[in-house]
Amino acid sequence: MRECGRNRCWTVRSPRGDGGRMPPLAPYRRLFRLPGTRAFTAGNLIARLPMGMFSVSAVVMIAGTRGSYALAGAVTATGLAATAVVAPWTARLVDRHGQARVALPATAIAVLGSLALLLCVRHDAPDWTLFASYAATATTPNTGGMARARWAHLLAGDAKALHTANSFEQAADELCFMLGPVLAAFLCGTLFPEAGTLVGAVLLLTGTVLFTSRRATEPPVRGHIPGKSPWRAPGMAPLLAVCLAMGGIFGATEVVTLAFADAAGHRTAAGAVLALQAAGSCAAGLLYGASRPDGPAARRLALCVAAMAALLTLPLLAAALTGSLPLLAAALLVAGMATAPTMVTTMTLVQQRTPEGRLNEGMTLAVTGLLGGIALGSALGGWTVDHASATVGYAVPPVAAAVALALTLTGVSNRFALQRTPH
């Protein structure tokens, strides 16, 4: 079978087996038969893994040497806030000057910030140097967004294949955030407190070099990008508000789960419990990508967010009715299955509503919304745990999901949005 796109053609063998039935993994095999896709994906996965390592590594490193979780939390919160400000500007430069020209120097600055943090902790530098060093890591480019931009460039006009690619990228996100904290905790615990940060910095730089060296799949560079900022594009503001609410789900769930495991006397098991939630999301994302999307993306988003709101009541029920950590883990595994389909559909809408030539900036704005929501959710979840209990804290995620659903129904999936959003 002959396929063409972006002035290039390639031959793809039909993935159908006996009886004409499409094997479950056939859509993914079809993706990675495209020239250059395996190479840029390998580099991107290496660069993306540290995203789940850095915050855990910083907390373990700072708290272990300075004896203060408050200081460690403040430093990581500063880095999150700095990222929310800097990331959209970095993405805009990527759109304007190209991935390789911007991502490599931006990554180099971020790596230097990580190494500076390591040295400041190691040599007992003043506390303010920790904040300054970790803030420098805000230049880390959105590697997941750059990968999605490459898929959008390669698969232009093929909505089904792009749906599969977005699902794969979301599953990869979940995999990295599932393995990253476990790897960071292992390195810091078995080697030395700074090991997680050091390894993460090496992986980030290596992966970015490998990813950006694959120039054949990089979207074309536009020196001047016409049109409005993605923030001002029709339908984008309510979509970013939904991202903010969904980030609140993730931030609250993480903090409340840590507190619940600690109260149950199994603090070390909290990472494994959260990993199960990510595993459920990863599996659901792959299955969702192999399916055929039905109806407008805005309508699908409403269904996905509604499913997420319903499933998030399961951890609350498990915690309130049983108090069992294994049952809570099972509930989080099931609840996590709504995450990837929701995020895949959200990113599909972001791609549809972002003006041409500004895709990296548009997707980074969505990530910024998620980061802001994570910070708010973490704060609200922690406040609820301190003033009530960890069990009551599990009411925060479904409330945040209900807010996301209300925003979706009123701002994203209404008649105006459906008229302006391509099917």
XYZ file of C-alpha atoms in Angstrom:
423
model
C 0.000 0.000 0.000
C 1.377 3.400 -1.049
C 0.960 6.356 1.315
C 2.004 9.966 0.903
C 2.227 13.055 3.073
C 4.156 16.332 3.221
C 5.618 15.794 -0.274
C 6.980 12.357 0.600
C 5.726 8.853 -0.160
C 6.430 5.473 1.359
C 5.259 1.909 1.043
C 3.334 0.362 3.943
C 2.397 -3.310 3.993
C -1.244 -3.914 4.863
C -1.505 -4.886 8.556
C -4.699 -6.926 8.149
C -4.494 -10.561 9.013
C -6.719 -13.484 8.113
C -10.322 -12.633 7.552
C -9.524 -8.939 7.012
C -9.621 -8.155 10.725
C -7.232 -5.453 11.951
C -4.852 -6.714 14.708
C -4.978 -4.607 17.916
C -1.452 -3.226 17.511
C -1.717 -2.669 13.763
C -2.346 1.115 14.023
C 0.878 1.523 16.031
C 2.892 -0.670 13.651
C 1.637 1.487 10.813
C 2.847 4.623 12.584
C 6.342 3.347 13.161
C 6.779 2.182 9.582
C 7.030 5.842 8.619
C 10.670 6.817 7.963
C 12.440 8.372 10.945
C 9.662 7.882 13.484
C 11.386 5.166 15.516
C 14.567 7.199 15.830
C 12.958 10.442 17.039
C 10.645 8.501 19.366
C 13.570 6.698 21.022
C 15.381 9.962 21.695
C 12.195 11.626 22.904
C 11.442 8.838 25.386
C 14.943 9.122 26.851
C 14.531 12.894 27.184
C 11.049 12.583 28.656
C 11.835 10.022 31.381
C 13.554 12.616 33.637
C 10.324 14.632 33.762
C 9.091 12.108 36.309
C 12.413 12.066 38.133
C 13.427 15.640 38.824
C 10.891 16.708 41.456
C 11.163 13.472 43.447
C 14.972 13.593 43.215
C 15.038 17.218 44.373
C 12.782 16.517 47.345
C 14.795 13.479 48.443
C 18.102 15.268 47.908
C 17.178 18.488 49.723
C 15.192 16.908 52.545
C 17.864 14.273 53.080
C 20.709 16.748 53.415
C 18.942 19.810 54.870
C 16.395 17.924 56.985
C 13.479 20.054 55.802
C 10.580 18.884 53.659
C 9.197 22.412 53.788
C 12.327 23.751 52.091
C 12.283 20.930 49.556
C 8.634 21.589 48.732
C 9.199 25.323 48.413
C 12.119 24.804 46.021
C 10.161 22.445 43.761
C 7.126 24.757 43.834
C 9.360 27.623 42.721
C 10.586 25.533 39.807
C 6.996 24.697 38.850
C 5.990 28.345 38.922
C 9.022 29.336 36.852
C 8.200 26.627 34.310
C 4.642 27.897 33.974
C 6.033 31.325 33.025
C 8.999 30.315 30.859
C 7.664 27.248 29.005
C 5.265 29.100 26.632
C 8.061 31.482 25.618
C 10.404 28.571 24.946
C 7.710 26.882 22.855
C 7.139 30.077 20.870
C 10.848 30.209 20.051
C 10.706 26.556 18.970
C 7.868 27.335 16.556
C 9.712 30.347 15.184
C 13.276 29.029 14.928
C 12.990 25.249 14.901
C 13.262 22.437 17.418
C 16.989 21.797 17.125
C 18.076 25.451 17.263
C 16.064 26.193 20.420
C 15.662 22.889 22.277
C 19.379 22.112 22.525
C 20.515 25.397 24.147
C 17.369 25.464 26.318
C 18.145 21.939 27.509
C 21.765 22.880 28.177
C 20.626 25.725 30.458
C 18.223 23.405 32.281
C 20.931 20.771 32.758
C 23.293 23.407 34.155
C 20.533 24.425 36.570
C 20.172 20.822 37.758
C 23.912 20.440 38.198
C 24.083 23.769 40.036
C 21.352 22.569 42.400
C 23.285 19.365 43.001
C 26.487 21.251 43.807
C 24.718 23.770 46.039
C 23.154 20.965 48.058
C 26.389 18.994 48.151
C 28.457 21.929 49.400
C 25.861 23.344 51.821
C 25.321 26.607 49.924
C 22.761 29.139 51.238
C 19.106 28.253 50.751
C 18.508 30.995 48.200
C 20.929 29.317 45.798
C 18.686 26.252 45.718
C 15.740 28.345 44.547
C 17.820 30.107 41.898
C 19.327 26.864 40.610
C 16.044 24.987 40.352
C 14.343 27.960 38.680
C 16.908 27.691 35.869
C 15.513 24.264 34.969
C 12.348 26.030 33.753
C 13.940 26.283 30.288
C 13.470 22.521 29.815
C 11.658 22.208 26.469
C 8.340 20.410 26.192
C 9.680 17.277 24.486
C 6.270 15.631 24.463
C 4.827 18.651 22.674
C 7.639 18.618 20.120
C 7.000 14.933 19.407
C 3.286 15.614 18.912
C 4.182 18.471 16.563
C 6.260 16.047 14.479
C 3.393 13.593 14.270
C 1.015 16.398 13.261
C 3.461 17.392 10.512
C 3.944 13.841 9.228
C 0.278 12.801 9.447
C -1.387 15.970 8.199
C -4.798 15.085 6.771
C -4.977 11.646 8.434
C -7.116 12.213 11.530
C -7.269 8.535 12.499
C -3.499 8.071 12.390
C -3.002 11.303 14.331
C -5.435 10.047 16.978
C -3.296 6.903 17.324
C -0.096 8.972 17.526
C -1.555 11.247 20.211
C -2.676 8.187 22.165
C 0.803 6.707 21.973
C 2.361 9.952 23.191
C -0.053 10.126 26.136
C 0.718 6.511 27.027
C 4.401 7.409 26.873
C 3.771 10.324 29.243
C 2.075 7.993 31.705
C 4.870 5.424 31.392
C 7.541 8.042 32.104
C 5.663 9.422 35.097
C 5.155 5.864 36.314
C 8.804 4.785 36.011
C 10.494 8.133 36.710
C 9.678 8.463 40.427
C 10.498 4.795 41.036
C 13.870 5.156 39.299
C 14.612 8.400 41.142
C 13.804 6.901 44.540
C 15.924 3.841 43.754
C 18.958 5.871 42.663
C 18.791 8.300 45.582
C 18.247 5.513 48.084
C 20.829 2.996 46.892
C 23.632 5.243 45.603
C 23.718 8.777 47.049
C 21.115 11.565 47.485
C 22.233 13.452 44.383
C 22.181 10.390 42.083
C 18.624 10.920 40.831
C 19.266 14.508 39.776
C 22.581 13.604 38.126
C 21.182 10.688 36.123
C 18.107 12.715 35.159
C 20.281 15.530 33.794
C 22.359 13.087 31.726
C 19.246 11.409 30.316
C 17.631 14.747 29.467
C 20.665 16.013 27.548
C 21.313 12.697 25.787
C 17.704 12.238 24.748
C 17.365 15.807 23.477
C 20.528 15.466 21.383
C 19.229 12.234 19.847
C 15.770 13.671 19.264
C 16.832 16.938 17.662
C 19.440 15.218 15.466
C 16.598 13.609 13.472
C 16.038 16.648 11.282
C 14.088 14.878 8.496
C 10.931 14.622 10.617
C 11.154 18.111 12.129
C 8.323 20.493 11.180
C 9.371 23.312 8.841
C 10.628 26.529 10.384
C 8.762 29.773 9.866
C 10.687 32.931 10.601
C 7.504 34.981 10.874
C 4.379 33.345 12.269
C 1.201 35.176 11.321
C -2.007 35.142 13.303
C -3.006 35.435 16.926
C -1.437 33.810 19.932
C -2.988 30.394 20.699
C -4.282 31.892 23.932
C -6.567 34.165 21.885
C -7.708 31.515 19.403
C -11.477 30.766 19.389
C -12.362 28.079 21.913
C -8.878 27.854 23.411
C -9.435 29.726 26.690
C -12.170 27.374 28.000
C -10.041 24.403 26.936
C -7.119 25.700 28.988
C -9.494 26.190 31.931
C -10.386 22.501 31.637
C -6.652 21.683 31.706
C -6.331 23.726 34.905
C -9.146 21.748 36.545
C -7.712 18.415 35.395
C -4.320 19.372 36.786
C -6.087 19.875 40.111
C -7.179 16.221 39.947
C -3.617 15.003 39.464
C -2.057 17.253 42.120
C -4.642 16.437 44.775
C -4.539 12.694 44.087
C -0.764 12.554 44.506
C -0.649 14.460 47.798
C -3.672 12.713 49.301
C -2.366 9.264 48.342
C 0.989 9.984 49.963
C -0.804 11.100 53.124
C -3.166 8.105 53.130
C -0.306 5.614 52.766
C 1.654 7.384 55.499
C -1.336 7.296 57.853
C -1.777 3.582 57.124
C 1.857 2.931 58.090
C 2.947 2.087 54.531
C 4.624 5.283 53.424
C 7.096 3.483 51.153
C 4.216 1.883 49.227
C 2.786 5.230 48.094
C 4.946 5.312 44.969
C 3.757 1.869 43.906
C 0.120 2.845 44.493
C 0.487 5.960 42.322
C 2.330 3.898 39.707
C -0.718 1.642 39.432
C -2.868 4.658 38.588
C -0.409 5.622 35.843
C -0.347 2.022 34.608
C -4.128 2.025 34.231
C -3.920 5.253 32.256
C -1.101 3.915 30.057
C -3.032 0.748 29.165
C -6.241 2.670 28.479
C -4.350 5.151 26.302
C -2.970 2.385 24.069
C -6.403 0.783 23.722
C -7.982 4.156 22.988
C -5.411 4.825 20.283
C -6.201 1.538 18.545
C -9.909 2.397 18.413
C -11.672 4.480 15.793
C -12.633 7.925 17.197
C -16.363 8.567 16.888
C -17.927 12.014 16.575
C -16.472 15.485 17.152
C -13.544 15.707 19.560
C -15.387 18.305 21.680
C -18.235 15.866 22.290
C -15.817 13.017 23.028
C -14.089 15.211 25.598
C -17.348 15.700 27.496
C -17.848 11.923 27.633
C -14.275 11.315 28.753
C -14.410 13.929 31.522
C -17.761 12.540 32.692
C -16.221 9.065 32.891
C -13.277 10.483 34.835
C -15.600 12.211 37.325
C -17.527 8.972 37.866
C -14.460 6.743 38.256
C -12.775 9.123 40.693
C -15.482 8.341 43.223
C -14.043 4.820 43.515
C -10.905 5.839 45.486
C -13.111 7.935 47.787
C -15.384 4.970 48.428
C -12.456 2.590 48.919
C -10.810 4.925 51.430
C -14.005 5.802 53.295
C -15.613 2.370 53.454
C -12.614 0.050 53.840
C -9.494 2.054 54.711
C -7.554 -0.682 52.883
C -4.473 0.394 50.939
C -4.651 -2.594 48.511
C -8.296 -1.825 47.712
C -7.409 1.843 47.289
C -4.653 0.837 44.859
C -7.150 -1.217 42.850
C -9.574 1.714 42.814
C -6.851 4.076 41.586
C -5.902 1.580 38.872
C -9.471 1.622 37.550
C -9.860 5.385 38.020
C -6.646 5.983 36.080
C -8.144 4.393 32.977
C -10.078 7.572 32.224
C -6.995 9.792 32.319
C -5.271 8.992 29.030
C -8.411 9.091 26.830
C -9.295 12.455 28.384
C -5.823 13.881 27.814
C -5.597 12.473 24.269
C -8.890 14.125 23.343
C -7.815 17.361 25.029
C -4.583 17.483 23.027
C -6.513 16.720 19.846
C -8.691 19.762 20.488
C -5.631 21.872 21.288
C -4.129 20.888 17.938
C -7.364 21.695 16.112
C -7.773 25.108 17.724
C -4.150 26.266 17.636
C -3.357 28.654 14.757
C -1.100 27.252 12.055
C 2.591 27.483 12.854
C 2.092 27.777 16.630
C 1.513 24.148 17.586
C 4.350 23.862 20.122
C 3.172 27.036 21.840
C -0.438 25.853 21.928
C 0.383 22.467 23.435
C 2.779 24.024 25.925
C 0.015 26.360 27.077
C -2.083 23.266 27.776
C 0.788 21.749 29.763
C 1.176 25.044 31.631
C -2.499 24.882 32.562
C -1.995 21.360 33.862
C 1.042 22.444 35.903
C -0.886 25.326 37.436
C -3.719 22.965 38.297
C -1.311 20.465 39.836
C 0.057 23.191 42.091
C -3.442 24.272 43.143
C -4.599 20.686 43.597
C -1.569 19.842 45.696
C -2.196 22.835 47.943
C -5.929 22.097 48.309
C -5.316 18.396 48.873
C -2.694 19.112 51.506
C -4.937 21.633 53.257
C -7.787 19.095 53.347
C -5.521 16.399 54.757
C -4.204 18.751 57.471
C -7.630 20.094 58.473
C -9.699 16.930 58.027
C -8.114 13.626 56.983
C -6.583 11.817 54.040
C -9.876 10.013 53.507
C -11.747 13.303 53.166
C -8.957 14.462 50.873
C -10.113 11.945 48.265
C -13.205 14.096 47.796
C -11.055 16.791 46.167
C -10.287 14.910 42.879
C -13.942 14.124 42.002
C -14.918 17.716 42.836
C -12.172 18.973 40.518
C -13.406 16.537 37.866
C -16.946 17.895 38.272
C -15.589 21.414 37.724
C -13.770 20.189 34.610
C -16.998 18.607 33.345
C -18.967 21.811 33.915
C -16.315 23.803 32.044
C -16.331 21.255 29.234
C -20.104 21.336 28.808
C -20.400 25.118 28.983
C -17.222 26.273 27.256
C -15.783 23.476 25.117
C -18.631 21.242 23.946
C -21.376 23.811 23.442
C -22.897 24.484 20.058
C -20.528 27.363 19.285
C -17.447 25.232 19.953
C -18.820 22.302 17.914
C -19.417 24.583 14.975
C -15.856 25.891 15.047
C -14.087 22.612 15.770
C -13.308 20.239 12.863
C -14.549 16.684 13.181
